[in-house]
Amino acid sequence: MKVLDEGIGKLIQPVDIDAFRKSNRSKPKQLIDKRMSEAEAVERFIHDGDYVGTELYGTVRCPMSLVNEIVRQGVKDLRMAGQGVTELDTLLAAKLVKALDITYIALEVYGVSSVLRREVESGRVETCVEWSNGAIAERFKAAAMGVPFLPIRSMLGTDTFKYSAAKAVECPFTGEPICLLPALILDVGLIHVHRADMYGNAQIDGIGGFAAEMARASKRLIVSAEEIISNDEIRETPGKTVIPYFLVDAVVEAPFGSHPGEMCYAYERDEPLIKDWVEASKTEDGVKAYLDKYIYGTKDHQ
């Protein structure tokens, strides 16, 4: 195919889709107990320099209990993918992020993150590649499908395309321009759900986002859940099981695991605490005090 144009962004990780498919086929299919604490899950499955993805919409289903544990353990030089608010802001504030492969990172009604601006403008975040919300989901979908790219129209002619790592090519069937999105293969995916069983079958109420796609685009997957229920209960509502057990490496029980974010039909987000973070994040001293109080000064999320 003839390449007509390409973004100036660089791929954070090579698209080795065949190696990824091979590694996924080797994951164990037995029904084994995968329950563990945040501390054990992070220590076992997340390493310095990993390409890590979070799945959520705004502050809905933030995997905050896992993110806070990453900060406690100081896992550094992370390359982060996806879209985020409080969870990516927290990792940036702790200076653990080396590269961003993202669609959206801000504080919603409170505007652009002060932490993001400092980390990018200072050069501590060495690479920042931009995508649209739809594009990042399609990139996960490509990996989930086992193909190296997917074609779309929506990014053509936009500044988002300019700062991405996408390519515009001449369609071999129509001769018209089409945008190709590279598959996004994660080292580790982090997803917070409403409930799961001990094997990893995970269910979501309300908006599912791109959880199904990201789970299938991750070499290793940590699922945190508001509650762990029996496999019999999972089987009663199979239609809600978005993530099957054989994709999951660790299951963490984390009541209010999205806090200060929210969970559909379960609890609202903690607006006062988010406002506290917005104010604290304006200065390095404020960030230090906040992290010391709410993360470093606590044993775990609960």
Tab-separated table of N, CA and C in Angstrom, residues 43-150:
chain	number	residue	atom	x	y	z
A	43	GLU	N	3.606	-6.424	42.630
A	43	GLU	CA	4.972	-6.943	42.721
A	43	GLU	C	5.233	-8.046	41.693
A	44	ARG	N	4.251	-8.901	41.477
A	44	ARG	CA	4.437	-10.040	40.574
A	44	ARG	C	4.320	-9.675	39.099
A	45	PHE	N	3.430	-8.735	38.788
A	45	PHE	CA	3.074	-8.566	37.379
A	45	PHE	C	3.429	-7.220	36.761
A	46	ILE	N	3.876	-6.242	37.538
A	46	ILE	CA	4.231	-4.933	36.974
A	46	ILE	C	5.686	-4.634	37.294
A	47	HIS	N	6.452	-4.309	36.259
A	47	HIS	CA	7.890	-4.114	36.408
A	47	HIS	C	8.311	-2.757	35.845
A	48	ASP	N	9.469	-2.274	36.279
A	48	ASP	CA	10.009	-1.021	35.760
A	48	ASP	C	10.028	-1.063	34.230
A	49	GLY	N	9.573	0.030	33.617
A	49	GLY	CA	9.614	0.149	32.168
A	49	GLY	C	8.467	-0.492	31.429
A	50	ASP	N	7.531	-1.108	32.148
A	50	ASP	CA	6.412	-1.782	31.484
A	50	ASP	C	5.504	-0.798	30.749
A	51	TYR	N	4.854	-1.328	29.721
A	51	TYR	CA	3.833	-0.607	28.950
A	51	TYR	C	2.498	-0.986	29.588
A	52	VAL	N	1.881	-0.040	30.292
A	52	VAL	CA	0.725	-0.320	31.148
A	52	VAL	C	-0.487	0.459	30.655
A	53	GLY	N	-1.642	-0.188	30.651
A	53	GLY	CA	-2.872	0.477	30.237
A	53	GLY	C	-3.917	0.462	31.331
A	54	THR	N	-4.687	1.541	31.415
A	54	THR	CA	-5.822	1.614	32.332
A	54	THR	C	-7.085	1.797	31.507
A	55	GLU	N	-8.171	1.211	31.974
A	55	GLU	CA	-9.425	1.273	31.217
A	55	GLU	C	-10.510	1.882	32.083
A	56	LEU	N	-11.083	2.986	31.613
A	56	LEU	CA	-12.122	3.685	32.354
A	56	LEU	C	-12.687	4.773	31.453
A	57	TYR	N	-13.734	5.441	31.920
A	57	TYR	CA	-14.266	6.614	31.228
A	57	TYR	C	-14.411	7.720	32.249
A	58	GLY	N	-13.636	8.805	32.054
A	58	GLY	CA	-13.624	9.855	33.060
A	58	GLY	C	-13.087	9.282	34.357
A	59	THR	N	-13.879	9.384	35.404
A	59	THR	CA	-13.483	8.783	36.684
A	59	THR	C	-14.307	7.535	36.996
A	60	VAL	N	-14.981	6.987	35.985
A	60	VAL	CA	-15.800	5.784	36.171
A	60	VAL	C	-14.915	4.541	36.104
A	61	ARG	N	-14.971	3.717	37.129
A	61	ARG	CA	-14.210	2.473	37.204
A	61	ARG	C	-12.703	2.692	37.129
A	62	CYS	N	-12.214	3.745	37.778
A	62	CYS	CA	-10.762	3.937	37.869
A	62	CYS	C	-10.134	2.777	38.643
A	63	PRO	N	-9.053	2.188	38.158
A	63	PRO	CA	-8.362	1.151	38.941
A	63	PRO	C	-7.442	1.773	39.994
A	64	MET	N	-8.029	2.612	40.861
A	64	MET	CA	-7.220	3.424	41.773
A	64	MET	C	-6.504	2.613	42.846
A	65	SER	N	-7.115	1.538	43.328
A	65	SER	CA	-6.435	0.753	44.362
A	65	SER	C	-5.140	0.166	43.813
A	66	LEU	N	-5.147	-0.224	42.551
A	66	LEU	CA	-3.939	-0.765	41.924
A	66	LEU	C	-2.926	0.337	41.641
A	67	VAL	N	-3.400	1.467	41.154
A	67	VAL	CA	-2.511	2.593	40.862
A	67	VAL	C	-1.823	3.082	42.129
A	68	ASN	N	-2.572	3.199	43.209
A	68	ASN	CA	-1.971	3.647	44.466
A	68	ASN	C	-0.883	2.685	44.936
A	69	GLU	N	-1.079	1.393	44.701
A	69	GLU	CA	-0.063	0.410	45.094
A	69	GLU	C	1.176	0.508	44.205
A	70	ILE	N	0.984	0.811	42.935
A	70	ILE	CA	2.134	1.046	42.057
A	70	ILE	C	2.973	2.194	42.602
A	71	VAL	N	2.293	3.249	43.059
A	71	VAL	CA	2.991	4.401	43.626
A	71	VAL	C	3.728	3.997	44.897
A	72	ARG	N	3.085	3.231	45.773
A	72	ARG	CA	3.752	2.792	47.008
A	72	ARG	C	5.022	1.999	46.704
A	73	GLN	N	4.946	1.151	45.696
A	73	GLN	CA	6.095	0.309	45.370
A	73	GLN	C	7.117	1.011	44.483
A	74	GLY	N	6.762	2.181	43.966
A	74	GLY	CA	7.706	2.970	43.183
A	74	GLY	C	8.128	2.333	41.870
A	75	VAL	N	7.188	1.657	41.202
A	75	VAL	CA	7.503	1.061	39.896
A	75	VAL	C	7.697	2.200	38.893
A	76	LYS	N	8.869	2.314	38.307
A	76	LYS	CA	9.217	3.527	37.567
A	76	LYS	C	9.371	3.302	36.068
A	77	ASP	N	9.573	4.426	35.370
A	77	ASP	CA	9.784	4.438	33.915
A	77	ASP	C	8.639	3.769	33.163
A	78	LEU	N	7.433	3.954	33.661
A	78	LEU	CA	6.271	3.332	33.037
A	78	LEU	C	5.905	4.040	31.738
A	79	ARG	N	5.443	3.271	30.789
A	79	ARG	CA	4.889	3.794	29.543
A	79	ARG	C	3.392	3.535	29.623
A	80	MET	N	2.606	4.614	29.700
A	80	MET	CA	1.177	4.500	29.987
A	80	MET	C	0.343	4.718	28.729
A	81	ALA	N	-0.678	3.866	28.582
A	81	ALA	CA	-1.560	3.954	27.420
A	81	ALA	C	-3.011	4.018	27.861
A	82	GLY	N	-3.844	4.660	27.034
A	82	GLY	CA	-5.277	4.709	27.304
A	82	GLY	C	-5.771	6.130	27.466
A	83	GLN	N	-6.746	6.298	28.323
A	83	GLN	CA	-7.288	7.614	28.634
A	83	GLN	C	-7.484	7.670	30.138
A	84	GLY	N	-7.326	8.830	30.729
A	84	GLY	CA	-7.421	8.826	32.179
A	84	GLY	C	-7.588	10.184	32.802
A	85	VAL	N	-7.880	10.126	34.079
A	85	VAL	CA	-8.038	11.337	34.883
A	85	VAL	C	-7.189	11.160	36.140
A	86	THR	N	-7.813	10.745	37.224
A	86	THR	CA	-7.102	10.687	38.500
A	86	THR	C	-6.003	9.641	38.523
A	87	GLU	N	-6.189	8.521	37.822
A	87	GLU	CA	-5.186	7.453	37.924
A	87	GLU	C	-3.888	7.829	37.212
A	88	LEU	N	-3.972	8.393	36.016
A	88	LEU	CA	-2.763	8.821	35.325
A	88	LEU	C	-2.142	10.030	36.007
A	89	ASP	N	-2.982	10.918	36.520
A	89	ASP	CA	-2.474	12.081	37.240
A	89	ASP	C	-1.661	11.650	38.459
A	90	THR	N	-2.140	10.629	39.160
A	90	THR	CA	-1.440	10.140	40.348
A	90	THR	C	-0.075	9.566	39.987
A	91	LEU	N	-0.009	8.773	38.937
A	91	LEU	CA	1.270	8.201	38.509
A	91	LEU	C	2.231	9.282	38.026
A	92	LEU	N	1.703	10.272	37.320
A	92	LEU	CA	2.539	11.394	36.890
A	92	LEU	C	3.051	12.181	38.086
A	93	ALA	N	2.182	12.388	39.062
A	93	ALA	CA	2.570	13.147	40.255
A	93	ALA	C	3.696	12.460	41.010
A	94	ALA	N	3.692	11.128	40.998
A	94	ALA	CA	4.739	10.363	41.682
A	94	ALA	C	5.994	10.217	40.827
A	95	LYS	N	5.976	10.812	39.629
A	95	LYS	CA	7.124	10.826	38.716
A	95	LYS	C	7.546	9.409	38.314
A	96	LEU	N	6.558	8.608	37.983
A	96	LEU	CA	6.807	7.218	37.600
A	96	LEU	C	6.595	6.971	36.110
A	97	VAL	N	6.228	8.024	35.359
A	97	VAL	CA	5.842	7.859	33.951
A	97	VAL	C	6.929	8.402	33.023
A	98	LYS	N	7.323	7.567	32.070
A	98	LYS	CA	8.345	7.941	31.094
A	98	LYS	C	7.742	8.315	29.748
A	99	ALA	N	6.613	7.680	29.397
A	99	ALA	CA	5.997	7.929	28.090
A	99	ALA	C	4.488	7.845	28.203
A	100	LEU	N	3.794	8.637	27.385
A	100	LEU	CA	2.334	8.652	27.352
A	100	LEU	C	1.853	8.346	25.942
A	101	ASP	N	0.955	7.382	25.842
A	101	ASP	CA	0.342	6.984	24.575
A	101	ASP	C	-1.161	7.106	24.805
A	102	ILE	N	-1.700	8.322	24.662
A	102	ILE	CA	-2.987	8.617	25.286
A	102	ILE	C	-3.959	9.352	24.368
A	103	THR	N	-5.206	9.370	24.817
A	103	THR	CA	-6.256	10.122	24.147
A	103	THR	C	-6.598	11.375	24.933
A	104	TYR	N	-6.832	11.188	26.197
A	104	TYR	CA	-7.340	12.276	27.041
A	104	TYR	C	-6.749	12.116	28.429
A	105	ILE	N	-6.190	13.197	28.942
A	105	ILE	CA	-5.778	13.196	30.343
A	105	ILE	C	-5.960	14.612	30.876
A	106	ALA	N	-6.952	14.753	31.716
A	106	ALA	CA	-7.271	16.049	32.302
A	106	ALA	C	-8.131	15.795	33.528
A	107	LEU	N	-8.626	16.849	34.114
A	107	LEU	CA	-9.427	16.723	35.330
A	107	LEU	C	-10.868	17.131	35.063
A	108	GLU	N	-11.324	16.794	33.855
A	108	GLU	CA	-12.695	17.032	33.442
A	108	GLU	C	-13.112	18.484	33.685
A	109	VAL	N	-14.118	18.736	34.529
A	109	VAL	CA	-14.629	20.095	34.700
A	109	VAL	C	-13.590	21.035	35.297
A	110	TYR	N	-12.504	20.472	35.853
A	110	TYR	CA	-11.475	21.306	36.482
A	110	TYR	C	-10.334	21.658	35.526
A	111	GLY	N	-10.427	21.212	34.284
A	111	GLY	CA	-9.461	21.644	33.288
A	111	GLY	C	-8.227	20.769	33.188
A	112	VAL	N	-7.230	21.301	32.474
A	112	VAL	CA	-5.991	20.563	32.229
A	112	VAL	C	-5.233	20.368	33.532
A	113	SER	N	-4.688	19.195	33.698
A	113	SER	CA	-3.942	18.846	34.903
A	113	SER	C	-2.657	19.660	35.033
A	114	SER	N	-2.465	20.260	36.200
A	114	SER	CA	-1.215	20.975	36.479
A	114	SER	C	-0.038	20.010	36.483
A	115	VAL	N	-0.267	18.807	36.995
A	115	VAL	CA	0.791	17.798	37.052
A	115	VAL	C	1.213	17.388	35.647
A	116	LEU	N	0.242	17.122	34.789
A	116	LEU	CA	0.554	16.751	33.409
A	116	LEU	C	1.390	17.827	32.741
A	117	ARG	N	0.977	19.076	32.894
A	117	ARG	CA	1.708	20.173	32.262
A	117	ARG	C	3.159	20.223	32.755
A	118	ARG	N	3.360	20.096	34.069
A	118	ARG	CA	4.723	20.146	34.609
A	118	ARG	C	5.572	18.982	34.104
A	119	GLU	N	5.000	17.791	34.120
A	119	GLU	CA	5.776	16.607	33.754
A	119	GLU	C	6.148	16.600	32.277
A	120	VAL	N	5.251	17.057	31.417
A	120	VAL	CA	5.540	17.085	29.985
A	120	VAL	C	6.475	18.243	29.647
A	121	GLU	N	6.182	19.434	30.167
A	121	GLU	CA	6.991	20.606	29.830
A	121	GLU	C	8.402	20.513	30.393
A	122	SER	N	8.576	19.804	31.510
A	122	SER	CA	9.909	19.655	32.100
A	122	SER	C	10.748	18.617	31.368
A	123	GLY	N	10.102	17.787	30.563
A	123	GLY	CA	10.814	16.732	29.859
A	123	GLY	C	10.929	15.437	30.630
A	124	ARG	N	10.362	15.414	31.850
A	124	ARG	CA	10.411	14.152	32.605
A	124	ARG	C	9.599	13.068	31.896
A	125	VAL	N	8.488	13.471	31.267
A	125	VAL	CA	7.810	12.566	30.337
A	125	VAL	C	8.485	12.769	28.988
A	126	GLU	N	9.214	11.762	28.546
A	126	GLU	CA	10.066	11.907	27.376
A	126	GLU	C	9.301	11.818	26.056
A	127	THR	N	8.192	11.092	26.058
A	127	THR	CA	7.435	10.864	24.829
A	127	THR	C	5.951	11.024	25.096
A	128	CYS	N	5.255	11.719	24.206
A	128	CYS	CA	3.803	11.870	24.326
A	128	CYS	C	3.192	11.723	22.932
A	129	VAL	N	2.442	10.647	22.744
A	129	VAL	CA	1.802	10.364	21.459
A	129	VAL	C	0.296	10.485	21.639
A	130	GLU	N	-0.374	11.164	20.706
A	130	GLU	CA	-1.789	11.488	20.867
A	130	GLU	C	-2.679	10.669	19.934
A	131	TRP	N	-3.879	10.324	20.455
A	131	TRP	CA	-4.886	9.598	19.687
A	131	TRP	C	-6.263	10.128	20.058
A	132	SER	N	-7.244	9.864	19.227
A	132	SER	CA	-8.624	10.172	19.607
A	132	SER	C	-9.148	9.054	20.499
A	133	ASN	N	-10.261	9.323	21.201
A	133	ASN	CA	-10.860	8.287	22.048
A	133	ASN	C	-11.215	7.046	21.232
A	134	GLY	N	-11.824	7.275	20.080
A	134	GLY	CA	-12.189	6.145	19.242
A	134	GLY	C	-10.976	5.387	18.734
A	135	ALA	N	-9.908	6.121	18.421
A	135	ALA	CA	-8.712	5.486	17.863
A	135	ALA	C	-8.048	4.552	18.860
A	136	ILE	N	-7.979	4.964	20.127
A	136	ILE	CA	-7.310	4.100	21.106
A	136	ILE	C	-8.100	2.813	21.292
A	137	ALA	N	-9.429	2.919	21.265
A	137	ALA	CA	-10.257	1.718	21.382
A	137	ALA	C	-10.048	0.798	20.184
A	138	GLU	N	-9.935	1.390	18.997
A	138	GLU	CA	-9.706	0.584	17.800
A	138	GLU	C	-8.326	-0.065	17.825
A	139	ARG	N	-7.348	0.597	18.418
A	139	ARG	CA	-6.009	0.007	18.521
A	139	ARG	C	-6.037	-1.221	19.432
A	140	PHE	N	-6.759	-1.112	20.563
A	140	PHE	CA	-6.921	-2.289	21.420
A	140	PHE	C	-7.683	-3.389	20.679
A	141	LYS	N	-8.680	-2.980	19.908
A	141	LYS	CA	-9.476	-3.958	19.159
A	141	LYS	C	-8.608	-4.707	18.151
A	142	ALA	N	-7.697	-3.993	17.504
A	142	ALA	CA	-6.802	-4.644	16.546
A	142	ALA	C	-5.977	-5.730	17.226
A	143	ALA	N	-5.404	-5.390	18.381
A	143	ALA	CA	-4.618	-6.388	19.119
A	143	ALA	C	-5.491	-7.560	19.534
A	144	ALA	N	-6.709	-7.256	19.988
A	144	ALA	CA	-7.633	-8.315	20.410
A	144	ALA	C	-7.987	-9.238	19.251
A	145	MET	N	-8.072	-8.676	18.059
A	145	MET	CA	-8.402	-9.465	16.866
A	145	MET	C	-7.199	-10.225	16.319
A	146	GLY	N	-6.009	-9.861	16.788
A	146	GLY	CA	-4.806	-10.514	16.290
A	146	GLY	C	-4.340	-10.008	14.948
A	147	VAL	N	-4.659	-8.740	14.635
A	147	VAL	CA	-4.208	-8.131	13.379
A	147	VAL	C	-3.317	-6.931	13.697
A	148	PRO	N	-2.360	-6.589	12.821
A	148	PRO	CA	-1.406	-5.523	13.139
A	148	PRO	C	-1.963	-4.114	13.050
A	149	PHE	N	-3.096	-3.933	12.387
A	149	PHE	CA	-3.683	-2.595	12.274
A	149	PHE	C	-5.153	-2.714	11.907
A	150	LEU	N	-5.870	-1.589	12.089
A	150	LEU	CA	-7.249	-1.483	11.625
A	150	LEU	C	-7.411	-0.170	10.863
